[in-house]
């Protein structure tokens, strides 16, 4: 009896690759399921799978090797699947970092710290590349700071 695809990767529960366009079973590599975090079903195999990124619409491969890292090294819960491609994930991370910095310096900038006003203007400019649309309040703040920085 094959429980959760233990002996046959094609019998793994479908939810492990629920968002994939295509799963290349030929690439299946045996997993060390004892190293995984799971409640009922572990992943017995790591398998290259193709996804379409919902953010940029490009196709990307979630590789067996990457799955091994996620589930055995990073101890991500085994039901997880990538929500977007690696580039979009990095962009998301970068924009979170910028948002955090913005929140940390915005009140100093509002209180007249010129250096921080310069940085806030830069941050908003960078965020425009990542986040669409930028909140209206941020755009107004950028215009306000830019205007104030032109004054001596
Ligand atoms: Zn993407």
JSON list of C-alpha atoms and ligand atoms in Angstrom, two decimals:
[
{"chain": "A", "resi": 1, "resn": "UNK", "atom": "CA", "xyz": [0.00, 0.00, 0.00]},
{"chain": "A", "resi": 2, "resn": "UNK", "atom": "CA", "xyz": [1.28, 3.42, -0.97]},
{"chain": "A", "resi": 3, "resn": "UNK", "atom": "CA", "xyz": [0.63, 6.03, 1.69]},
{"chain": "A", "resi": 4, "resn": "UNK", "atom": "CA", "xyz": [0.89, 9.64, 0.45]},
{"chain": "A", "resi": 5, "resn": "UNK", "atom": "CA", "xyz": [3.03, 8.55, -2.50]},
{"chain": "A", "resi": 6, "resn": "UNK", "atom": "CA", "xyz": [5.77, 6.95, -0.45]},
{"chain": "A", "resi": 7, "resn": "UNK", "atom": "CA", "xyz": [6.78, 4.56, -3.24]},
{"chain": "A", "resi": 8, "resn": "UNK", "atom": "CA", "xyz": [5.36, 6.41, -6.26]},
{"chain": "A", "resi": 9, "resn": "UNK", "atom": "CA", "xyz": [5.73, 10.19, -6.71]},
{"chain": "A", "resi": 10, "resn": "UNK", "atom": "CA", "xyz": [2.64, 10.28, -8.94]},
{"chain": "A", "resi": 11, "resn": "UNK", "atom": "CA", "xyz": [0.56, 9.18, -5.97]},
{"chain": "A", "resi": 12, "resn": "UNK", "atom": "CA", "xyz": [1.56, 12.16, -3.85]},
{"chain": "A", "resi": 13, "resn": "UNK", "atom": "CA", "xyz": [-1.45, 14.21, -2.67]},
{"chain": "A", "resi": 14, "resn": "UNK", "atom": "CA", "xyz": [-2.43, 16.67, -5.41]},
{"chain": "A", "resi": 15, "resn": "UNK", "atom": "CA", "xyz": [-2.50, 19.61, -2.99]},
{"chain": "A", "resi": 16, "resn": "UNK", "atom": "CA", "xyz": [1.30, 19.60, -2.79]},
{"chain": "A", "resi": 17, "resn": "UNK", "atom": "CA", "xyz": [1.38, 21.01, -6.32]},
{"chain": "A", "resi": 18, "resn": "UNK", "atom": "CA", "xyz": [-2.11, 22.49, -6.48]},
{"chain": "A", "resi": 19, "resn": "UNK", "atom": "CA", "xyz": [-1.04, 25.66, -8.32]},
{"chain": "A", "resi": 20, "resn": "UNK", "atom": "CA", "xyz": [1.44, 24.05, -10.69]},
{"chain": "A", "resi": 21, "resn": "UNK", "atom": "CA", "xyz": [0.86, 24.00, -14.45]},
{"chain": "A", "resi": 22, "resn": "UNK", "atom": "CA", "xyz": [2.97, 20.94, -14.83]},
{"chain": "A", "resi": 23, "resn": "UNK", "atom": "CA", "xyz": [4.85, 18.49, -12.61]},
{"chain": "A", "resi": 24, "resn": "UNK", "atom": "CA", "xyz": [7.85, 16.74, -14.16]},
{"chain": "A", "resi": 25, "resn": "UNK", "atom": "CA", "xyz": [7.70, 13.39, -12.34]},
{"chain": "A", "resi": 26, "resn": "UNK", "atom": "CA", "xyz": [10.87, 12.22, -14.08]},
{"chain": "A", "resi": 27, "resn": "UNK", "atom": "CA", "xyz": [12.88, 14.59, -11.87]},
{"chain": "A", "resi": 28, "resn": "UNK", "atom": "CA", "xyz": [11.54, 13.18, -8.60]},
{"chain": "A", "resi": 29, "resn": "UNK", "atom": "CA", "xyz": [14.11, 12.89, -5.83]},
{"chain": "A", "resi": 30, "resn": "UNK", "atom": "CA", "xyz": [13.47, 11.03, -2.60]},
{"chain": "A", "resi": 31, "resn": "UNK", "atom": "CA", "xyz": [12.91, 13.34, 0.35]},
{"chain": "A", "resi": 32, "resn": "UNK", "atom": "CA", "xyz": [14.11, 12.92, 3.90]},
{"chain": "A", "resi": 33, "resn": "UNK", "atom": "CA", "xyz": [10.61, 13.27, 5.29]},
{"chain": "A", "resi": 34, "resn": "UNK", "atom": "CA", "xyz": [11.81, 12.94, 8.88]},
{"chain": "A", "resi": 35, "resn": "UNK", "atom": "CA", "xyz": [13.48, 16.35, 8.46]},
{"chain": "A", "resi": 36, "resn": "UNK", "atom": "CA", "xyz": [10.18, 17.99, 7.43]},
{"chain": "A", "resi": 37, "resn": "UNK", "atom": "CA", "xyz": [7.51, 19.86, 9.31]},
{"chain": "A", "resi": 38, "resn": "UNK", "atom": "CA", "xyz": [4.08, 18.36, 8.65]},
{"chain": "A", "resi": 39, "resn": "UNK", "atom": "CA", "xyz": [0.91, 17.33, 10.45]},
{"chain": "A", "resi": 40, "resn": "UNK", "atom": "CA", "xyz": [-0.53, 14.40, 8.45]},
{"chain": "A", "resi": 41, "resn": "UNK", "atom": "CA", "xyz": [1.22, 13.90, 5.12]},
{"chain": "A", "resi": 42, "resn": "UNK", "atom": "CA", "xyz": [4.94, 14.50, 4.56]},
{"chain": "A", "resi": 43, "resn": "UNK", "atom": "CA", "xyz": [6.39, 15.09, 1.10]},
{"chain": "A", "resi": 44, "resn": "UNK", "atom": "CA", "xyz": [8.08, 11.85, 0.08]},
{"chain": "A", "resi": 45, "resn": "UNK", "atom": "CA", "xyz": [9.51, 13.38, -3.10]},
{"chain": "A", "resi": 46, "resn": "UNK", "atom": "CA", "xyz": [10.80, 16.65, -4.43]},
{"chain": "A", "resi": 47, "resn": "UNK", "atom": "CA", "xyz": [9.87, 17.21, -8.06]},
{"chain": "A", "resi": 48, "resn": "UNK", "atom": "CA", "xyz": [10.55, 20.03, -10.53]},
{"chain": "A", "resi": 49, "resn": "UNK", "atom": "CA", "xyz": [7.27, 21.80, -11.15]},
{"chain": "A", "resi": 50, "resn": "UNK", "atom": "CA", "xyz": [6.31, 24.66, -13.45]},
{"chain": "A", "resi": 51, "resn": "UNK", "atom": "CA", "xyz": [4.21, 27.58, -12.24]},
{"chain": "A", "resi": 52, "resn": "UNK", "atom": "CA", "xyz": [2.95, 30.80, -13.73]},
{"chain": "A", "resi": 53, "resn": "UNK", "atom": "CA", "xyz": [3.81, 33.77, -11.56]},
{"chain": "A", "resi": 54, "resn": "UNK", "atom": "CA", "xyz": [0.54, 35.60, -10.77]},
{"chain": "A", "resi": 55, "resn": "UNK", "atom": "CA", "xyz": [2.43, 38.89, -10.43]},
{"chain": "A", "resi": 56, "resn": "UNK", "atom": "CA", "xyz": [4.57, 39.07, -13.60]},
{"chain": "A", "resi": 57, "resn": "UNK", "atom": "CA", "xyz": [2.86, 36.25, -15.57]},
{"chain": "A", "resi": 58, "resn": "UNK", "atom": "CA", "xyz": [6.18, 34.59, -16.40]},
{"chain": "A", "resi": 59, "resn": "UNK", "atom": "CA", "xyz": [6.65, 30.85, -16.10]},
{"chain": "A", "resi": 60, "resn": "UNK", "atom": "CA", "xyz": [9.10, 29.62, -13.52]},
{"chain": "A", "resi": 61, "resn": "UNK", "atom": "CA", "xyz": [10.33, 26.30, -12.20]},
{"chain": "A", "resi": 62, "resn": "UNK", "atom": "CA", "xyz": [10.08, 25.45, -8.54]},
{"chain": "A", "resi": 63, "resn": "UNK", "atom": "CA", "xyz": [12.99, 23.04, -8.54]},
{"chain": "A", "resi": 64, "resn": "UNK", "atom": "CA", "xyz": [13.31, 19.83, -6.54]},
{"chain": "A", "resi": 65, "resn": "UNK", "atom": "CA", "xyz": [16.52, 21.17, -4.97]},
{"chain": "A", "resi": 66, "resn": "UNK", "atom": "CA", "xyz": [14.74, 24.31, -3.83]},
{"chain": "A", "resi": 67, "resn": "UNK", "atom": "CA", "xyz": [11.94, 22.25, -2.29]},
{"chain": "A", "resi": 68, "resn": "UNK", "atom": "CA", "xyz": [14.54, 20.27, -0.36]},
{"chain": "A", "resi": 69, "resn": "UNK", "atom": "CA", "xyz": [15.95, 23.51, 1.04]},
{"chain": "A", "resi": 70, "resn": "UNK", "atom": "CA", "xyz": [12.51, 24.89, 1.95]},
{"chain": "A", "resi": 71, "resn": "UNK", "atom": "CA", "xyz": [11.32, 21.80, 3.74]},
{"chain": "A", "resi": 72, "resn": "UNK", "atom": "CA", "xyz": [14.46, 20.24, 5.21]},
{"chain": "A", "resi": 73, "resn": "UNK", "atom": "CA", "xyz": [16.68, 23.26, 5.89]},
{"chain": "A", "resi": 74, "resn": "UNK", "atom": "CA", "xyz": [14.27, 26.17, 6.42]},
{"chain": "A", "resi": 75, "resn": "UNK", "atom": "CA", "xyz": [11.62, 23.90, 7.97]},
{"chain": "A", "resi": 76, "resn": "UNK", "atom": "CA", "xyz": [8.81, 25.52, 6.03]},
{"chain": "A", "resi": 77, "resn": "UNK", "atom": "CA", "xyz": [5.56, 23.65, 6.56]},
{"chain": "A", "resi": 78, "resn": "UNK", "atom": "CA", "xyz": [5.26, 21.04, 3.76]},
{"chain": "A", "resi": 79, "resn": "UNK", "atom": "CA", "xyz": [1.92, 22.26, 2.42]},
{"chain": "A", "resi": 80, "resn": "UNK", "atom": "CA", "xyz": [3.58, 25.48, 1.21]},
{"chain": "A", "resi": 81, "resn": "UNK", "atom": "CA", "xyz": [3.96, 26.32, -2.48]},
{"chain": "A", "resi": 82, "resn": "UNK", "atom": "CA", "xyz": [5.59, 29.41, -4.04]},
{"chain": "A", "resi": 83, "resn": "UNK", "atom": "CA", "xyz": [3.14, 32.31, -4.36]},
{"chain": "A", "resi": 84, "resn": "UNK", "atom": "CA", "xyz": [5.21, 34.06, -7.03]},
{"chain": "A", "resi": 85, "resn": "UNK", "atom": "CA", "xyz": [8.49, 33.72, -8.91]},
{"chain": "A", "resi": 86, "resn": "UNK", "atom": "CA", "xyz": [11.81, 34.30, -7.17]},
{"chain": "A", "resi": 87, "resn": "UNK", "atom": "CA", "xyz": [12.29, 37.77, -8.70]},
{"chain": "A", "resi": 88, "resn": "UNK", "atom": "CA", "xyz": [8.85, 38.91, -7.59]},
{"chain": "A", "resi": 89, "resn": "UNK", "atom": "CA", "xyz": [9.48, 37.49, -4.13]},
{"chain": "A", "resi": 90, "resn": "UNK", "atom": "CA", "xyz": [12.74, 39.47, -3.94]},
{"chain": "A", "resi": 91, "resn": "UNK", "atom": "CA", "xyz": [10.99, 42.62, -5.12]},
{"chain": "A", "resi": 92, "resn": "UNK", "atom": "CA", "xyz": [8.34, 42.07, -2.47]},
{"chain": "A", "resi": 93, "resn": "UNK", "atom": "CA", "xyz": [11.00, 41.64, 0.21]},
{"chain": "A", "resi": 94, "resn": "UNK", "atom": "CA", "xyz": [12.83, 44.76, -0.98]},
{"chain": "A", "resi": 95, "resn": "UNK", "atom": "CA", "xyz": [9.65, 46.85, -0.94]},
{"chain": "A", "resi": 96, "resn": "UNK", "atom": "CA", "xyz": [8.84, 45.62, 2.59]},
{"chain": "A", "resi": 97, "resn": "UNK", "atom": "CA", "xyz": [12.32, 46.75, 3.71]},
{"chain": "A", "resi": 98, "resn": "UNK", "atom": "CA", "xyz": [11.81, 50.16, 2.12]},
{"chain": "A", "resi": 99, "resn": "UNK", "atom": "CA", "xyz": [8.37, 50.52, 3.70]},
{"chain": "A", "resi": 100, "resn": "UNK", "atom": "CA", "xyz": [9.88, 49.73, 7.09]},
{"chain": "A", "resi": 101, "resn": "UNK", "atom": "CA", "xyz": [12.60, 52.34, 6.65]},
{"chain": "A", "resi": 102, "resn": "UNK", "atom": "CA", "xyz": [9.97, 54.86, 5.52]},
{"chain": "A", "resi": 103, "resn": "UNK", "atom": "CA", "xyz": [7.92, 54.26, 8.66]},
{"chain": "A", "resi": 104, "resn": "UNK", "atom": "CA", "xyz": [11.02, 54.67, 10.82]},
{"chain": "A", "resi": 105, "resn": "UNK", "atom": "CA", "xyz": [12.11, 58.03, 9.42]},
{"chain": "A", "resi": 106, "resn": "UNK", "atom": "CA", "xyz": [8.89, 59.69, 8.26]},
{"chain": "A", "resi": 107, "resn": "UNK", "atom": "CA", "xyz": [8.18, 61.63, 11.47]},
{"chain": "A", "resi": 108, "resn": "UNK", "atom": "CA", "xyz": [11.75, 63.01, 11.64]},
{"chain": "A", "resi": 109, "resn": "UNK", "atom": "CA", "xyz": [11.39, 64.01, 8.00]},
{"chain": "A", "resi": 110, "resn": "UNK", "atom": "CA", "xyz": [8.07, 65.72, 8.74]},
{"chain": "A", "resi": 111, "resn": "UNK", "atom": "CA", "xyz": [9.73, 67.55, 11.60]},
{"chain": "A", "resi": 112, "resn": "UNK", "atom": "CA", "xyz": [12.23, 69.10, 9.19]},
{"chain": "A", "resi": 113, "resn": "UNK", "atom": "CA", "xyz": [15.24, 66.73, 9.11]},
{"chain": "A", "resi": 114, "resn": "UNK", "atom": "CA", "xyz": [16.58, 67.52, 5.62]},
{"chain": "A", "resi": 115, "resn": "UNK", "atom": "CA", "xyz": [18.66, 64.36, 5.24]},
{"chain": "A", "resi": 116, "resn": "UNK", "atom": "CA", "xyz": [15.67, 62.24, 6.07]},
{"chain": "A", "resi": 117, "resn": "UNK", "atom": "CA", "xyz": [13.50, 64.20, 3.66]},
{"chain": "A", "resi": 118, "resn": "UNK", "atom": "CA", "xyz": [16.02, 63.42, 0.91]},
{"chain": "A", "resi": 119, "resn": "UNK", "atom": "CA", "xyz": [15.89, 59.74, 1.87]},
{"chain": "A", "resi": 120, "resn": "UNK", "atom": "CA", "xyz": [12.07, 59.66, 1.99]},
{"chain": "A", "resi": 121, "resn": "UNK", "atom": "CA", "xyz": [11.95, 61.13, -1.53]},
{"chain": "A", "resi": 122, "resn": "UNK", "atom": "CA", "xyz": [14.38, 58.39, -2.67]},
{"chain": "A", "resi": 123, "resn": "UNK", "atom": "CA", "xyz": [12.39, 55.63, -0.96]},
{"chain": "A", "resi": 124, "resn": "UNK", "atom": "CA", "xyz": [9.12, 56.73, -2.57]},
{"chain": "A", "resi": 125, "resn": "UNK", "atom": "CA", "xyz": [10.85, 56.88, -5.96]},
{"chain": "A", "resi": 126, "resn": "UNK", "atom": "CA", "xyz": [12.08, 53.29, -5.47]},
{"chain": "A", "resi": 127, "resn": "UNK", "atom": "CA", "xyz": [8.69, 52.10, -4.25]},
{"chain": "A", "resi": 128, "resn": "UNK", "atom": "CA", "xyz": [7.08, 53.46, -7.41]},
{"chain": "A", "resi": 129, "resn": "UNK", "atom": "CA", "xyz": [8.98, 50.78, -9.31]},
{"chain": "A", "resi": 130, "resn": "UNK", "atom": "CA", "xyz": [7.72, 48.02, -7.05]},
{"chain": "A", "resi": 131, "resn": "UNK", "atom": "CA", "xyz": [4.29, 49.00, -5.79]},
{"chain": "A", "resi": 132, "resn": "UNK", "atom": "CA", "xyz": [1.48, 50.13, -8.00]},
{"chain": "A", "resi": 133, "resn": "UNK", "atom": "CA", "xyz": [-0.34, 52.26, -7.19]},
{"chain": "A", "resi": 134, "resn": "UNK", "atom": "CA", "xyz": [1.60, 54.14, -4.51]},
{"chain": "A", "resi": 135, "resn": "UNK", "atom": "CA", "xyz": [-0.67, 55.47, -1.75]},
{"chain": "A", "resi": 136, "resn": "UNK", "atom": "CA", "xyz": [-1.83, 59.02, -2.51]},
{"chain": "A", "resi": 137, "resn": "UNK", "atom": "CA", "xyz": [-0.55, 60.25, 0.86]},
{"chain": "A", "resi": 138, "resn": "UNK", "atom": "CA", "xyz": [2.98, 59.14, -0.02]},
{"chain": "A", "resi": 139, "resn": "UNK", "atom": "CA", "xyz": [2.94, 60.96, -3.35]},
{"chain": "A", "resi": 140, "resn": "UNK", "atom": "CA", "xyz": [1.82, 64.16, -1.61]},
{"chain": "A", "resi": 141, "resn": "UNK", "atom": "CA", "xyz": [4.56, 63.76, 0.97]},
{"chain": "A", "resi": 142, "resn": "UNK", "atom": "CA", "xyz": [7.15, 63.28, -1.77]},
{"chain": "A", "resi": 143, "resn": "UNK", "atom": "CA", "xyz": [5.98, 66.46, -3.53]},
{"chain": "A", "resi": 144, "resn": "UNK", "atom": "CA", "xyz": [5.99, 68.39, -0.27]},
{"chain": "A", "resi": 145, "resn": "UNK", "atom": "CA", "xyz": [9.51, 67.25, 0.68]},
{"chain": "A", "resi": 146, "resn": "UNK", "atom": "CA", "xyz": [10.89, 67.83, -2.82]},
{"chain": "A", "resi": 147, "resn": "UNK", "atom": "CA", "xyz": [9.51, 71.36, -2.77]},
{"chain": "A", "resi": 148, "resn": "UNK", "atom": "CA", "xyz": [10.91, 72.03, 0.70]},
{"chain": "A", "resi": 149, "resn": "UNK", "atom": "CA", "xyz": [14.33, 70.69, -0.32]},
{"chain": "A", "resi": 150, "resn": "UNK", "atom": "CA", "xyz": [14.53, 73.16, -3.21]},
{"chain": "A", "resi": 151, "resn": "UNK", "atom": "CA", "xyz": [14.20, 76.02, -0.69]},
{"chain": "A", "resi": 152, "resn": "UNK", "atom": "CA", "xyz": [17.43, 77.10, 0.94]},
{"chain": "B", "resi": 1, "resn": "LIG", "atom": "ZN1", "xyz": [7.03, 37.03, -11.03]}
]
